[in-house]
Coordinates of C-alpha atoms in Angstrom, one line a residue:
Chain A
M1 CA -24.8 -52.0 77.1
D2 CA -27.5 -49.4 76.7
P3 CA -25.8 -46.1 75.8
G4 CA -28.9 -44.3 77.1
P5 CA -31.0 -41.5 75.7
P6 CA -29.3 -39.5 73.0
V7 CA -30.7 -36.2 74.5
V8 CA -31.3 -35.4 78.2
I9 CA -32.2 -31.8 78.9
R10 CA -32.6 -30.6 82.5
G11 CA -33.5 -27.2 83.8
L12 CA -32.6 -25.5 80.8
N13 CA -32.9 -21.8 80.7
H14 CA -31.8 -19.7 77.8
W15 CA -31.9 -15.9 77.0
F16 CA -30.7 -13.4 74.4
G17 CA -29.1 -9.9 75.3
A18 CA -28.2 -8.6 78.6
G19 CA -29.4 -6.2 81.3
E20 CA -32.7 -4.1 80.2
A21 CA -32.5 -5.8 76.7
R22 CA -32.5 -9.3 78.1
K23 CA -35.0 -11.6 76.8
Q24 CA -35.7 -15.0 78.1
A25 CA -36.1 -17.7 75.3
L26 CA -36.5 -20.8 77.5
Y27 CA -37.7 -21.5 80.8
D28 CA -36.9 -24.5 82.9
I29 CA -37.0 -27.0 80.1
D30 CA -36.8 -30.6 81.0
L31 CA -36.7 -33.0 78.1
T32 CA -35.5 -36.5 77.4
I33 CA -35.5 -38.0 74.0
A34 CA -35.6 -41.7 73.3
R35 CA -33.1 -43.3 70.9
G36 CA -34.4 -44.0 67.5
S37 CA -37.7 -41.9 67.9
L38 CA -39.0 -39.2 65.8
T39 CA -40.0 -36.1 67.9
A40 CA -41.8 -33.3 66.4
V41 CA -41.3 -29.9 68.1
V42 CA -44.2 -27.5 67.5
G43 CA -45.3 -24.2 68.7
P44 CA -46.0 -20.6 67.4
S45 CA -43.2 -18.3 66.2
G46 CA -40.9 -17.1 68.9
S47 CA -41.9 -20.0 71.3
G48 CA -38.1 -21.4 71.5
K49 CA -38.3 -24.3 69.3
T50 CA -35.3 -23.2 67.2
T51 CA -33.3 -22.2 70.2
V52 CA -33.9 -25.8 71.7
L53 CA -32.3 -27.2 68.3
T54 CA -29.6 -25.0 68.1
L55 CA -28.5 -25.7 71.8
V56 CA -28.8 -29.5 71.3
G57 CA -27.0 -29.0 68.1
C58 CA -23.9 -27.4 69.8
L59 CA -24.5 -24.4 67.8
R60 CA -25.2 -22.2 71.1
E61 CA -23.4 -22.0 74.3
V62 CA -25.6 -23.6 77.2
Q63 CA -26.2 -20.8 79.7
E64 CA -28.0 -22.2 82.5
G65 CA -29.2 -25.9 83.2
S66 CA -27.9 -29.1 81.7
V67 CA -27.8 -30.5 78.1
R68 CA -26.4 -34.0 77.6
L69 CA -26.0 -35.1 74.0
L70 CA -24.9 -38.5 73.2
G71 CA -23.5 -38.9 76.7
H72 CA -21.6 -35.8 76.9
E73 CA -22.7 -32.5 78.9
L74 CA -22.6 -29.6 76.6
R75 CA -22.6 -26.8 79.5
H76 CA -18.9 -25.5 79.6
A77 CA -17.9 -28.1 77.0
K78 CA -14.7 -27.3 75.0
P79 CA -15.0 -26.2 71.4
N80 CA -13.3 -29.1 70.1
L81 CA -15.8 -31.5 71.7
L82 CA -18.7 -29.4 70.4
M83 CA -17.2 -29.7 66.9
L84 CA -16.7 -33.6 67.2
L85 CA -20.2 -34.1 68.5
R86 CA -21.5 -32.0 65.6
R87 CA -19.9 -34.4 63.1
R88 CA -22.3 -37.1 64.8
L89 CA -25.3 -35.0 64.1
G90 CA -27.3 -34.6 60.8
F91 CA -28.6 -31.1 60.1
I92 CA -31.4 -30.3 57.8
F93 CA -32.0 -26.7 57.6
Q94 CA -35.0 -24.8 56.1
A95 CA -32.5 -23.2 53.6
H96 CA -30.8 -25.9 51.9
N97 CA -27.2 -24.0 51.8
L98 CA -25.9 -26.3 49.1
H99 CA -22.6 -25.2 47.8
D100 CA -23.5 -23.5 44.2
S101 CA -20.3 -24.8 42.7
L102 CA -20.6 -28.3 43.8
T103 CA -22.5 -30.7 41.9
A104 CA -25.5 -32.6 43.8
I105 CA -23.3 -35.7 44.6
E106 CA -20.2 -33.4 45.7
N107 CA -22.6 -31.7 48.0
V108 CA -23.5 -35.0 49.6
R109 CA -20.0 -36.2 49.7
M110 CA -19.1 -33.1 51.9
G111 CA -21.2 -34.9 54.6
L112 CA -18.7 -37.8 54.3
Q113 CA -15.4 -35.8 54.0
V114 CA -16.2 -34.1 57.5
H115 CA -15.2 -37.6 59.0
G116 CA -11.5 -37.7 57.2
A117 CA -10.0 -39.1 54.2
M118 CA -11.9 -41.8 52.6
D119 CA -11.4 -44.0 49.3
P120 CA -13.2 -41.5 46.7
R121 CA -14.8 -44.5 45.1
R122 CA -16.6 -45.5 48.4
E123 CA -17.5 -42.0 48.9
I124 CA -19.1 -41.6 45.6
E125 CA -20.9 -44.9 46.1
A126 CA -22.1 -43.9 49.3
A127 CA -23.3 -40.4 48.4
G128 CA -24.8 -41.9 45.2
H129 CA -26.9 -44.3 47.3
A130 CA -28.1 -41.6 49.4
L131 CA -29.2 -39.6 46.5
A132 CA -31.1 -42.6 45.1
L133 CA -32.8 -43.2 48.3
L134 CA -34.1 -39.6 48.0
G135 CA -35.2 -40.2 44.3
L136 CA -32.4 -38.1 43.0
A137 CA -30.2 -40.9 41.1
D138 CA -30.7 -39.2 37.8
R139 CA -29.7 -35.7 39.1
M140 CA -26.2 -36.7 40.9
D141 CA -24.1 -34.3 38.5
Y142 CA -26.6 -31.5 38.4
L143 CA -25.4 -28.2 40.0
P144 CA -28.0 -26.7 42.5
A145 CA -28.8 -23.9 40.0
N146 CA -30.3 -26.7 37.7
L147 CA -32.3 -28.3 40.5
S148 CA -35.6 -27.4 41.7
G149 CA -36.4 -26.3 45.4
G150 CA -37.6 -29.6 46.4
Q151 CA -34.7 -31.4 44.7
K152 CA -32.2 -29.0 46.5
Q153 CA -33.9 -29.8 49.8
R154 CA -33.6 -33.7 49.0
V155 CA -29.9 -33.2 48.3
A156 CA -29.3 -31.5 51.8
I157 CA -31.3 -34.1 53.4
A158 CA -29.1 -36.8 51.7
R159 CA -26.0 -34.7 52.9
A160 CA -27.3 -34.9 56.3
L161 CA -28.1 -38.7 56.3
V162 CA -25.0 -39.9 54.4
G163 CA -22.6 -39.9 57.4
N164 CA -25.1 -42.1 59.3
P165 CA -25.6 -39.7 62.2
D166 CA -26.8 -40.6 65.7
L167 CA -29.2 -37.7 65.8
I168 CA -30.9 -35.8 63.1
L169 CA -31.8 -32.1 63.8
A170 CA -34.4 -30.7 61.3
D171 CA -36.1 -27.6 60.7
E172 CA -39.3 -27.7 58.5
P173 CA -37.5 -30.4 56.3
T174 CA -40.6 -31.0 54.3
A175 CA -41.8 -27.4 53.8
A176 CA -40.4 -27.3 50.1
L177 CA -41.3 -30.7 49.2
D178 CA -44.3 -32.1 47.3
R179 CA -46.6 -34.7 49.1
E180 CA -44.9 -37.9 48.0
S181 CA -41.4 -36.4 48.4
G182 CA -42.3 -35.3 51.9
S183 CA -43.9 -38.6 52.8
N184 CA -40.6 -40.4 51.6
V185 CA -38.3 -38.3 53.6
V186 CA -40.4 -39.2 56.6
D187 CA -40.3 -43.0 55.7
I188 CA -36.4 -42.9 55.5
L189 CA -36.1 -41.1 58.9
M190 CA -38.6 -43.6 60.6
R191 CA -36.8 -46.5 58.8
L192 CA -33.4 -45.1 59.9
G193 CA -34.9 -44.9 63.5
K194 CA -36.0 -48.6 63.6
A195 CA -33.0 -49.9 61.7
R196 CA -30.1 -47.8 63.2
G197 CA -31.5 -46.2 66.1
T198 CA -31.1 -43.0 64.5
T199 CA -32.9 -40.2 66.6
T200 CA -34.8 -37.2 64.9
I201 CA -36.1 -34.1 66.5
M202 CA -37.7 -32.0 63.9
V203 CA -39.3 -28.6 64.1
T204 CA -42.4 -28.8 62.0
H205 CA -45.9 -27.8 61.3
D206 CA -46.5 -30.5 58.5
G207 CA -49.6 -32.4 59.5
R208 CA -48.2 -35.4 57.7
I209 CA -45.3 -35.6 59.9
L210 CA -47.4 -34.9 63.1
D211 CA -49.6 -37.7 62.1
R212 CA -46.7 -40.1 62.2
A213 CA -44.3 -38.6 64.7
D214 CA -43.4 -40.8 68.0
R215 CA -43.9 -37.7 70.1
I216 CA -45.0 -34.0 69.7
V217 CA -43.5 -31.6 72.1
T218 CA -45.3 -28.3 72.1
L219 CA -43.6 -25.1 73.0
E220 CA -45.3 -21.9 73.9
E221 CA -43.3 -18.7 75.2
G222 CA -40.2 -20.7 76.1
R223 CA -42.2 -23.4 78.1
I224 CA -43.3 -26.9 77.4
V225 CA -47.1 -26.9 77.6
A226 CA -47.7 -30.2 76.1
D227 CA -45.6 -33.5 75.5
T228 CA -47.7 -36.2 73.8
A229 CA -47.1 -39.6 72.5
P230 CA -50.0 -40.2 69.8
F231 CA -48.9 -44.0 69.2
A232 CA -47.9 -44.7 72.8
G233 CA -50.1 -47.5 74.5
Chain B
M1 CA -6.3 -29.3 37.8
R2 CA -9.4 -30.4 39.9
W3 CA -7.6 -33.7 40.4
I4 CA -4.4 -32.3 41.4
I5 CA -5.8 -30.1 44.0
A6 CA -8.0 -32.7 45.4
R7 CA -4.7 -35.0 45.6
L8 CA -3.0 -32.2 47.3
F9 CA -5.6 -31.5 49.8
G10 CA -7.2 -34.8 50.2
R11 CA -10.6 -33.5 49.6
L12 CA -12.9 -31.8 46.9
P13 CA -11.3 -28.9 45.4
I14 CA -13.8 -26.5 46.7
G15 CA -11.7 -23.5 46.3
W16 CA -10.9 -24.2 42.5
L17 CA -14.7 -25.1 41.9
Q18 CA -15.8 -21.8 43.7
L19 CA -13.4 -19.6 41.7
T20 CA -14.0 -21.2 38.3
H21 CA -17.9 -21.4 39.0
S22 CA -18.2 -18.0 37.5
R23 CA -15.9 -17.8 34.4
T24 CA -16.2 -14.1 34.3
R25 CA -15.3 -13.4 37.5
F26 CA -12.5 -15.7 37.6
A27 CA -10.9 -14.3 34.4
S28 CA -11.3 -10.6 35.9
A29 CA -9.6 -11.8 39.0
L30 CA -6.9 -13.3 37.1
A31 CA -6.5 -10.2 35.1
G32 CA -6.2 -8.1 38.2
V33 CA -3.3 -10.5 39.8
A34 CA -1.6 -10.6 36.2
F35 CA -1.9 -6.5 36.2
A36 CA -0.3 -6.3 39.5
N37 CA 2.5 -8.7 38.5
V38 CA 3.2 -6.6 35.3
L39 CA 3.4 -3.4 37.5
V40 CA 6.0 -5.2 39.8
F41 CA 7.9 -6.6 36.8
V42 CA 8.1 -3.2 35.1
Q43 CA 9.3 -1.4 38.3
L44 CA 11.7 -4.4 39.0
G45 CA 13.0 -4.3 35.5
L46 CA 13.6 -0.5 35.7
M47 CA 15.5 -1.0 39.1
S48 CA 17.4 -3.9 37.6
S49 CA 18.1 -1.8 34.7
M50 CA 19.3 1.0 36.8
A51 CA 21.6 -1.1 38.9
T52 CA 23.2 -2.4 35.4
A53 CA 23.5 1.0 34.1
T54 CA 25.0 2.2 37.3
L55 CA 27.5 -0.5 37.5
R56 CA 28.2 -0.8 33.7
P57 CA 30.9 2.2 33.7
Y58 CA 32.7 0.6 36.5
S59 CA 33.2 -2.4 34.3
F60 CA 35.0 -0.1 31.7
F61 CA 38.1 0.1 34.2
R62 CA 40.2 -2.3 36.3
A63 CA 41.1 -1.2 39.7
D64 CA 41.2 -2.2 43.2
V65 CA 40.9 1.1 45.2
M66 CA 39.2 4.1 44.5
I67 CA 39.7 7.6 45.9
S68 CA 36.9 10.4 45.6
A69 CA 35.8 13.7 46.9
P70 CA 33.8 13.7 50.0
D71 CA 30.7 14.5 48.2
A72 CA 31.2 12.1 45.4
D73 CA 27.9 9.6 46.1
S74 CA 28.3 8.2 42.4
L75 CA 30.8 7.9 39.7
T76 CA 29.4 10.9 37.8
E77 CA 28.8 13.2 40.8
G78 CA 30.8 15.3 43.0
G79 CA 33.9 17.2 43.3
N80 CA 37.5 16.6 42.1
V81 CA 40.3 15.1 43.9
A82 CA 43.7 16.6 43.9
R83 CA 46.4 14.6 42.1
Q84 CA 48.7 15.1 44.9
W85 CA 46.9 12.5 46.9
L86 CA 47.7 9.9 44.2
L87 CA 51.5 10.6 44.9
Q88 CA 50.6 10.0 48.7
A89 CA 48.7 6.8 48.1
L90 CA 51.6 5.4 45.8
A91 CA 53.9 5.7 48.9
D92 CA 52.2 2.9 50.3
P93 CA 54.3 -0.4 49.4
E94 CA 51.1 -2.5 48.5
V95 CA 49.9 0.2 45.9
E96 CA 51.4 -0.7 42.6
A97 CA 50.1 1.8 40.3
G98 CA 47.6 4.8 40.0
I99 CA 45.9 6.9 37.7
G100 CA 43.4 10.1 37.4
L101 CA 40.0 9.2 36.0
F102 CA 38.4 12.4 34.4
L103 CA 34.6 12.5 33.7
G104 CA 32.5 14.9 31.7
N105 CA 29.5 14.7 29.4
V106 CA 29.9 15.7 25.7
T107 CA 26.8 16.1 23.2
W108 CA 27.3 14.8 19.8
H109 CA 24.8 16.7 17.7
L110 CA 23.5 14.1 15.1
P111 CA 20.6 15.2 12.6
G112 CA 17.7 15.7 14.8
K113 CA 19.0 14.8 18.0
G114 CA 21.9 15.2 20.4
L115 CA 23.5 12.2 22.1
V116 CA 25.0 12.7 25.5
L117 CA 28.0 10.8 26.0
T118 CA 29.5 10.2 29.3
T119 CA 33.2 10.8 28.5
F120 CA 36.1 9.2 30.6
G121 CA 39.6 10.7 30.3
V122 CA 42.4 8.3 31.1
D123 CA 46.3 8.2 30.6
P124 CA 46.4 5.8 27.4
A125 CA 49.9 4.5 28.7
A126 CA 48.1 2.9 31.6
S127 CA 46.0 0.4 29.7
G128 CA 46.0 -1.9 32.6
F129 CA 43.5 0.1 34.2
L130 CA 41.2 -0.4 31.3
A131 CA 39.0 -3.5 30.8
P132 CA 40.4 -5.8 28.2
D133 CA 38.0 -5.0 25.3
I134 CA 39.1 -1.4 25.8
A135 CA 42.6 -1.9 26.6
A136 CA 43.0 -3.8 23.1
K137 CA 42.0 -0.7 21.4
A138 CA 43.4 1.9 23.5
G139 CA 46.6 2.5 21.6
V140 CA 44.8 4.9 19.3
L141 CA 44.0 7.1 22.1
S142 CA 47.6 8.4 22.2
M143 CA 46.6 10.5 19.2
R144 CA 45.2 13.8 19.8
N145 CA 41.4 14.2 19.9
A146 CA 41.0 10.4 19.4
G147 CA 38.3 8.4 21.1
L148 CA 36.4 5.0 21.3
L149 CA 32.9 5.1 21.3
D150 CA 30.1 3.0 23.0
R151 CA 28.6 1.2 19.9
L152 CA 25.4 0.4 21.9
S153 CA 24.8 4.1 22.7
R154 CA 21.0 5.2 22.4
G155 CA 20.0 7.0 19.3
L156 CA 23.2 6.0 17.6
P157 CA 22.4 4.3 14.2
R158 CA 23.6 0.8 14.3
E159 CA 25.1 1.3 10.8
T160 CA 26.9 4.3 11.9
A161 CA 28.6 2.5 14.7
A162 CA 29.4 -0.6 12.6
A163 CA 31.2 1.7 10.4
I164 CA 33.7 3.0 12.8
R165 CA 37.2 1.2 12.4
P166 CA 40.6 2.5 12.6
Q167 CA 40.8 2.5 8.9
T168 CA 37.4 4.4 8.5
P169 CA 37.1 6.7 11.4
L170 CA 34.3 9.0 12.2
S171 CA 34.8 12.4 13.3
F172 CA 32.4 15.0 15.0
E173 CA 32.5 18.5 16.7
V174 CA 32.5 19.2 20.3
S175 CA 32.7 22.6 21.6
G176 CA 34.8 23.7 18.6
D177 CA 37.1 20.8 18.7
T178 CA 37.0 17.6 16.4
V179 CA 36.8 14.4 18.1
T180 CA 37.8 11.4 15.8
L181 CA 36.3 7.9 16.8
Y182 CA 38.7 5.1 15.8
D183 CA 37.0 2.1 17.3
T184 CA 34.2 1.1 19.4
F185 CA 33.3 -1.1 22.6
A186 CA 30.2 -2.3 24.1
G187 CA 28.3 -0.3 26.7
G188 CA 24.9 0.9 26.4
G189 CA 22.5 3.7 27.5
G190 CA 21.8 4.7 31.0
F191 CA 19.6 7.0 33.1
S192 CA 22.1 9.9 33.0
G193 CA 23.3 9.7 29.4
D194 CA 22.8 8.1 26.0
G195 CA 26.2 6.3 26.0
H196 CA 29.8 6.6 26.7
M197 CA 33.1 7.6 25.2
V198 CA 36.7 7.0 26.3
V199 CA 39.4 9.4 25.5
S200 CA 42.9 10.1 26.6
D201 CA 43.3 12.6 29.6
Q202 CA 44.9 15.1 27.3
T203 CA 42.2 15.1 24.8
F204 CA 39.7 15.2 27.8
L205 CA 41.4 18.5 29.0
G206 CA 40.9 19.8 25.5
L207 CA 37.5 19.1 25.6
F208 CA 37.0 20.5 29.0
P209 CA 39.3 23.4 29.1
A210 CA 38.0 24.6 32.5
R211 CA 39.3 21.2 34.1
S212 CA 42.9 20.9 35.3
S213 CA 45.2 18.0 34.9
A214 CA 45.8 18.2 38.6
A215 CA 42.5 17.7 39.7
P216 CA 40.8 14.5 38.1
D217 CA 37.3 13.3 39.3
H218 CA 38.6 9.9 40.9
L219 CA 41.9 8.3 41.5
L220 CA 42.1 4.6 40.6
L221 CA 44.7 2.3 42.2
R222 CA 45.9 -1.1 41.6
V223 CA 47.3 -2.9 44.5
V224 CA 50.2 -5.5 44.2
P225 CA 49.3 -8.9 43.6
G226 CA 48.1 -10.9 46.7
A227 CA 47.3 -7.6 48.7
D228 CA 43.8 -7.1 50.0
P229 CA 42.3 -4.0 48.7
V230 CA 40.1 -3.6 51.9
V231 CA 43.2 -3.7 54.1
V232 CA 45.0 -1.3 51.7
A233 CA 42.0 1.2 51.6
E234 CA 41.8 1.2 55.4
R235 CA 45.6 1.9 55.5
L236 CA 45.3 4.6 53.0
R237 CA 42.7 6.4 54.9
D238 CA 45.5 6.9 57.6
L239 CA 48.1 7.6 55.1
V240 CA 46.5 10.2 52.9
S241 CA 46.3 13.7 54.6
D242 CA 43.2 14.8 53.5
K243 CA 41.0 12.8 55.9
S244 CA 37.5 14.0 54.2
L245 CA 38.6 11.9 51.2
R246 CA 36.4 8.8 50.3
I247 CA 38.8 6.0 50.1
R248 CA 37.2 2.6 49.1
T249 CA 37.7 -0.4 47.4
Y250 CA 36.8 -0.3 43.9
A251 CA 33.8 -2.8 44.4
A252 CA 32.6 -1.0 47.4
A253 CA 32.5 2.2 45.3
G254 CA 30.2 0.4 42.9
R255 CA 28.1 -1.0 45.5
E256 CA 27.7 2.4 47.4
D257 CA 26.8 3.9 44.1
L258 CA 24.1 1.7 43.4
V259 CA 22.7 2.0 46.8
Y260 CA 22.8 5.8 46.4
Q261 CA 20.8 5.5 43.1
Q262 CA 18.4 3.3 44.4
T263 CA 17.5 4.9 47.8
R264 CA 18.6 8.7 47.4
R265 CA 18.1 9.5 43.9
P266 CA 14.4 10.4 42.9
T267 CA 14.3 7.8 40.2
G268 CA 15.2 5.0 42.3
I269 CA 12.8 5.8 45.1
I270 CA 10.2 6.2 42.4
F271 CA 10.9 2.7 41.1
G272 CA 11.0 1.3 44.7
F273 CA 7.8 3.0 45.4
G274 CA 6.4 1.6 42.0
V275 CA 7.3 -2.2 43.4
V276 CA 5.6 -1.4 46.7
I277 CA 2.5 -0.1 45.0
G278 CA 2.2 -3.1 42.7
I279 CA 2.6 -5.4 45.6
L280 CA -0.3 -3.4 47.3
V281 CA -2.4 -3.5 44.3
G282 CA -2.0 -7.2 44.0
L283 CA -2.6 -7.7 47.7
V284 CA -6.0 -5.5 47.6
I285 CA -7.2 -7.5 44.5
V286 CA -6.7 -10.8 45.9
Y287 CA -8.1 -9.8 49.2
Q288 CA -11.1 -8.3 47.3
V289 CA -11.8 -11.4 45.3
L290 CA -11.3 -13.8 48.3
S291 CA -13.1 -11.6 50.8
T292 CA -16.0 -11.2 48.4
D293 CA -16.0 -15.0 47.7
V294 CA -16.3 -15.7 51.4
A295 CA -19.0 -13.1 52.0
D296 CA -20.8 -14.6 48.9
H297 CA -20.6 -18.2 50.5
L298 CA -21.2 -17.4 54.2
G299 CA -24.4 -19.7 54.3
E300 CA -22.4 -22.6 52.8
Y301 CA -19.6 -22.1 55.2
A302 CA -21.8 -21.8 58.2
T303 CA -23.4 -25.0 57.0
F304 CA -19.9 -26.7 57.1
K305 CA -19.2 -25.3 60.5
A306 CA -22.6 -26.8 61.6
M307 CA -21.4 -30.1 60.1
G308 CA -18.3 -30.0 62.3
Y309 CA -15.7 -29.0 59.8
P310 CA -12.7 -27.5 61.7
P311 CA -11.3 -24.1 61.2
R312 CA -8.4 -25.2 59.3
F313 CA -10.7 -26.5 56.7
F314 CA -11.8 -23.0 55.8
L315 CA -8.4 -21.6 56.0
G316 CA -7.4 -24.4 53.7
V317 CA -10.2 -23.4 51.2
V318 CA -9.5 -19.7 51.2
L319 CA -5.6 -20.6 51.0
E320 CA -6.4 -23.0 47.9
E321 CA -8.2 -20.1 46.1
A322 CA -5.3 -17.7 47.0
L323 CA -2.9 -20.3 45.6
V324 CA -5.0 -20.6 42.5
L325 CA -5.3 -16.9 41.8
G326 CA -1.5 -16.8 42.5
I327 CA -0.3 -19.3 39.9
F328 CA -2.8 -18.4 37.2
G329 CA -2.5 -14.8 37.7
F330 CA 1.4 -15.0 37.5
L331 CA 1.4 -16.8 34.2
P332 CA -0.1 -14.1 32.1
G333 CA 1.7 -11.5 34.2
L334 CA 5.1 -13.0 33.3
G335 CA 4.2 -13.2 29.6
L336 CA 2.9 -9.5 29.6
G337 CA 5.8 -8.4 31.8
T338 CA 8.4 -9.8 29.6
A339 CA 6.8 -8.6 26.5
L340 CA 6.6 -5.1 27.8
L341 CA 10.1 -5.1 29.2
A342 CA 11.2 -6.2 25.7
L343 CA 9.2 -3.3 24.2
M344 CA 10.5 -0.7 26.7
A345 CA 14.3 -1.9 26.0
Q346 CA 13.8 -1.6 22.4
A347 CA 12.3 2.0 22.8
T348 CA 14.9 3.1 25.2
T349 CA 18.0 1.2 25.0
L350 CA 17.8 0.8 28.6
P351 CA 19.1 -2.8 29.8
L352 CA 15.6 -4.0 30.6
Q353 CA 14.9 -7.7 30.3
M354 CA 13.2 -10.2 32.3
T355 CA 15.4 -12.5 34.3
A356 CA 15.1 -15.6 36.1
T357 CA 15.7 -14.3 39.4
M358 CA 13.0 -11.4 38.8
A359 CA 10.4 -14.0 37.5
L360 CA 11.3 -16.4 40.5
S361 CA 11.2 -13.6 43.2
V362 CA 7.9 -12.2 41.6
F363 CA 6.3 -15.7 41.7
V364 CA 7.2 -16.4 45.2
G365 CA 6.2 -12.8 46.2
T366 CA 2.8 -13.4 44.5
I367 CA 2.2 -16.7 46.2
V368 CA 3.2 -15.2 49.7
F369 CA 1.0 -12.2 49.2
S370 CA -1.9 -13.9 47.7
M371 CA -1.7 -16.4 50.7
L372 CA -1.6 -13.2 53.2
S373 CA -4.5 -11.7 51.5
G374 CA -6.2 -15.3 52.0
V375 CA -5.4 -15.3 55.6
L376 CA -6.9 -11.8 56.1
A377 CA -9.9 -12.7 54.0
T378 CA -10.7 -15.6 56.4
R379 CA -11.5 -13.1 59.1
R380 CA -14.8 -12.4 57.5
L381 CA -15.6 -16.2 58.0
A382 CA -16.2 -15.2 61.7
A383 CA -19.5 -13.8 60.4
A384 CA -20.6 -17.3 59.3
D385 CA -22.7 -18.3 62.5
P386 CA -24.2 -21.8 62.1
A387 CA -26.8 -20.9 64.7
D388 CA -28.2 -18.4 62.1
L389 CA -29.0 -21.2 59.8
F390 CA -32.0 -22.3 61.8

């Protein structure tokens, strides 16, 4: 049975503040994201890209309209459901936020331990595999302080991917990476989409990604002003 | 340690790793907890020694009921009791015997220092009211101006005490009288005196000419075998004409004396405050360490929140840190506290020592208060908003 699109947004409005200080961030957004696709969200600063990501990522409360994530309505959803849904997501933040006292492999294991107790050997094996995929096989036992900015970002990506998420939400994931590493990350995300149906929504301005994205959604002042599928048809 | 915590919590030992990541910071945090422990140990040691010192004189006598003046909050304080009440008390069929107990301080001037001896005057014929160790030597007390000396008196040279024997008595001057010490017993210095001396009531009255044989400080009574001292004391409160007198069992008198020393005397209150301050210092130190640690890792905690870690995970990490600080801070605190109490005991001859009960109660207290600090510190986690990560 087709589980349906992982993200369906209808009539989404969102604002910050109240009364005189109220500032509308999103206006009547409608968006359906296909399973296994890589969608790039672009737009100038303050256009609402990040707000969309945080709403889809269950990190903010849906105020008006509807967001269905992996078959669940997020508006009025209970905190426990939101927490459980977040475990099915992979977050890649611009700031890597690695734990400074955990080694690279331990940071990645945190992406597995959120799902509950697991045989430590299997956990280490899976985390090691994820790091190796990102070219960090020889940096597994390094603390973040001993890794370069790009290497840290790749550890954070490995942490997001290791739990086999249904949806990856990424904010400029390749900004800190060199050309080859950035390209490798995009390869991995696209391979995951094809092989496992993992969907990716990514805020980016990286031309290398835009060239390969299945779909590019452009936001301006809280509205979708363009929605293109470069490789369709 | 990592392995133990990982097994205990079923996850990576994040708290342990976080704490030990900066060795210097970890060491200073442990030093802080240890310092608070030492503070508590010293104050508890002083309180405990006060209890020992307070109850020690009671152990010199064997009695079931004690009659004291209305203002006699402790053994050494308060007015006198008329001997006539002893006669009334003896009318009770379950009161077997009674004596008057006299108390006063004499100063033995040793070269360079004065030894304050709490002196007890008792009827030497009633040796059944004396502790066995003292009763065995009480025969000499029937001699005029004879005394038994507390050989553990503070400031008394050990060799001097050891030389005191019936065959080699030692004499000293008190208010123009000569007291001859024929033997010794084990006591020790307290908060109100350097040691103790037991003399006959007649010798006592000679040393304190202002005192009258008709008005001892306390009346000690022994009940007949099988009688309940509580019941007898209750009955005596009706029987004795002076209703203002304090008629209590001997055990209750000791307990009330202790409560008085610890809650109404300045020294007891100060020691009690010392314990509270030690606990507060520990609480503040652990809270400060943990809340700083939480604040330093807000970004990482927000990331874990975004990943779907539940609130109990964060509480677990902070409590793990609290546990580590509590346990590892306690151990040096215990070592230092023990050494410090031993040093203080040597310097003051107060009964200061680390006891298993003290160590255990401070350990449990350290863990509980560390955990409490941890719970308070988790309030800062609310500031970790994963939406801010994007």
